PDB file of C-alpha atoms in Angstrom:
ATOM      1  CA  UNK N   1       7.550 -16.796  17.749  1.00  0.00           C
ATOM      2  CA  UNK N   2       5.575 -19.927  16.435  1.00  0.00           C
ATOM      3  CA  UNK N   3       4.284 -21.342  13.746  1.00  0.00           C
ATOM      4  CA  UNK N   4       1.191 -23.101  14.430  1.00  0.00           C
ATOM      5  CA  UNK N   5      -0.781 -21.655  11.828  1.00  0.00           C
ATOM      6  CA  UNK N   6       1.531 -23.653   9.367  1.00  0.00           C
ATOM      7  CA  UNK N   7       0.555 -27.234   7.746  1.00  0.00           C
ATOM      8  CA  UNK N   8       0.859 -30.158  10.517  1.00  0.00           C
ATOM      9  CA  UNK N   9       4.416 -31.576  10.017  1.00  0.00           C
ATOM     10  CA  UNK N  10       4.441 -35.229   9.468  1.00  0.00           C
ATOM     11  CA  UNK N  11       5.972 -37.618  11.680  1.00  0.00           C
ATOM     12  CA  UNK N  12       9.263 -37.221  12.639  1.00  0.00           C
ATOM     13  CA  UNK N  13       9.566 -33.943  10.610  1.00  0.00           C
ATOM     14  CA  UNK N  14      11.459 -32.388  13.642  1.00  0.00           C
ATOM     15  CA  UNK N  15      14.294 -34.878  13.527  1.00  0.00           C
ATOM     16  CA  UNK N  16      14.834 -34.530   9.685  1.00  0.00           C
ATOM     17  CA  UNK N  17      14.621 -30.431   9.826  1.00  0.00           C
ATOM     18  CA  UNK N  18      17.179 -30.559  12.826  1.00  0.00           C
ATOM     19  CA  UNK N  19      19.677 -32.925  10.910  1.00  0.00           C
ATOM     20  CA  UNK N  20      19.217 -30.709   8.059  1.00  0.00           C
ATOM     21  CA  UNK N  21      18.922 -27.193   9.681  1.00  0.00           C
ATOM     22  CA  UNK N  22      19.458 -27.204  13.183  1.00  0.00           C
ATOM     23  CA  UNK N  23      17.026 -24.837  14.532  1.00  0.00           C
ATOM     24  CA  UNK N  24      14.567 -25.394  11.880  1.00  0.00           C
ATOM     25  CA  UNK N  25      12.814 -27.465  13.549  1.00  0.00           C
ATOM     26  CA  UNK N  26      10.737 -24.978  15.354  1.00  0.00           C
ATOM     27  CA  UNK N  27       8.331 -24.947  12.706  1.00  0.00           C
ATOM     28  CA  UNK N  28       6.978 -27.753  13.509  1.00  0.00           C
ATOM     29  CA  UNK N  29       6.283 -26.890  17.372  1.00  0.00           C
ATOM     30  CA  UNK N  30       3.008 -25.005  18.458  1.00  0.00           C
ATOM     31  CA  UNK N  31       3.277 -22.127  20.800  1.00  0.00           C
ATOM     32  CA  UNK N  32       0.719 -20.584  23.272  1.00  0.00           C
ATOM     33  CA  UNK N  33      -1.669 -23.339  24.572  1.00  0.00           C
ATOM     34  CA  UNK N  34      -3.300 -24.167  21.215  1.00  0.00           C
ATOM     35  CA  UNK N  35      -2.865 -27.064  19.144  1.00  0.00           C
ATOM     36  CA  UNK N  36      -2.674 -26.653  15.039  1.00  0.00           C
ATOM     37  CA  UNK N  37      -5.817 -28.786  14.483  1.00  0.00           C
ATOM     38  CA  UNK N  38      -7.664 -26.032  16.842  1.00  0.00           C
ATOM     39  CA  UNK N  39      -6.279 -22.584  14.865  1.00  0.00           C
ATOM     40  CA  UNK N  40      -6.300 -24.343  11.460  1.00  0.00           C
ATOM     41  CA  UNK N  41     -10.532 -25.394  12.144  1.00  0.00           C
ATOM     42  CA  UNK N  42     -10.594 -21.658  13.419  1.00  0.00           C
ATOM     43  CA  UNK N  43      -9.208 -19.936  10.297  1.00  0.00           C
ATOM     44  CA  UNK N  44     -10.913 -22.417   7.924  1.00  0.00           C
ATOM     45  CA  UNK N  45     -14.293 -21.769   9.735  1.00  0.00           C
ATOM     46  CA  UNK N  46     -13.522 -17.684   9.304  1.00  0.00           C
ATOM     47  CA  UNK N  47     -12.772 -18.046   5.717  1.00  0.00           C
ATOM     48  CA  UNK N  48     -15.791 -20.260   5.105  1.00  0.00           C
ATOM     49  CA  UNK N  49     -17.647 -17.084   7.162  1.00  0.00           C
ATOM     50  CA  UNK N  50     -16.214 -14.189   4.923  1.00  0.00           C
ATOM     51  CA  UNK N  51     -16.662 -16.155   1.672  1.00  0.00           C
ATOM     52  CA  UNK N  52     -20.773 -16.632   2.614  1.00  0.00           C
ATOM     53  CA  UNK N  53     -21.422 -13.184   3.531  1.00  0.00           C
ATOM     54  CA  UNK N  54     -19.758 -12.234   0.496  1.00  0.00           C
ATOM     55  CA  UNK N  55     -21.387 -14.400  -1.442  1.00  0.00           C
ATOM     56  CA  UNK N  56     -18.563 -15.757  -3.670  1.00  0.00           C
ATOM     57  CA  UNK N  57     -19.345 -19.582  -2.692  1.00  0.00           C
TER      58      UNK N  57
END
C-alpha cells in the first residue's frame, strides 16, 4: 500500500515520523512509478473537469 495521493511531506518528515512512530514513515514514500506532484496535478485536473461540466464553478 502507498500513499502518494497524500499532501507532499516536508523535508525530513520521514526521520521525525520514524523517531516518533516507527513505521509511520511510509506515508511519506510514493509507490508504483509515479511521483505525488504527477497524481496530485492528475486528480486536481479531474476535479477541475467534473466541477465544469457540472457547472458549479
Amino acid at each position: 500500500m502507498h500513499f502518494s495521493f497524500m499532501q507532499i511531506c516536508k523535508s525530513g518528515a520521514i526521520d521525525i515520523l520514524e523517531q516518533e512512530a516507527k513505521g509511520e514513515a511510509i506515508i511519506c514514500k510514493d509507490g508504483g512509478n509515479r511521483i505525488r506532484t504527477e497524481i496530485r496535478r492528475e486528480i486536481t485536473d479531474q476535479i477541475i473537469d467534473f466541477l465544469a461540466k457540472v457547472n458549479l464553478n
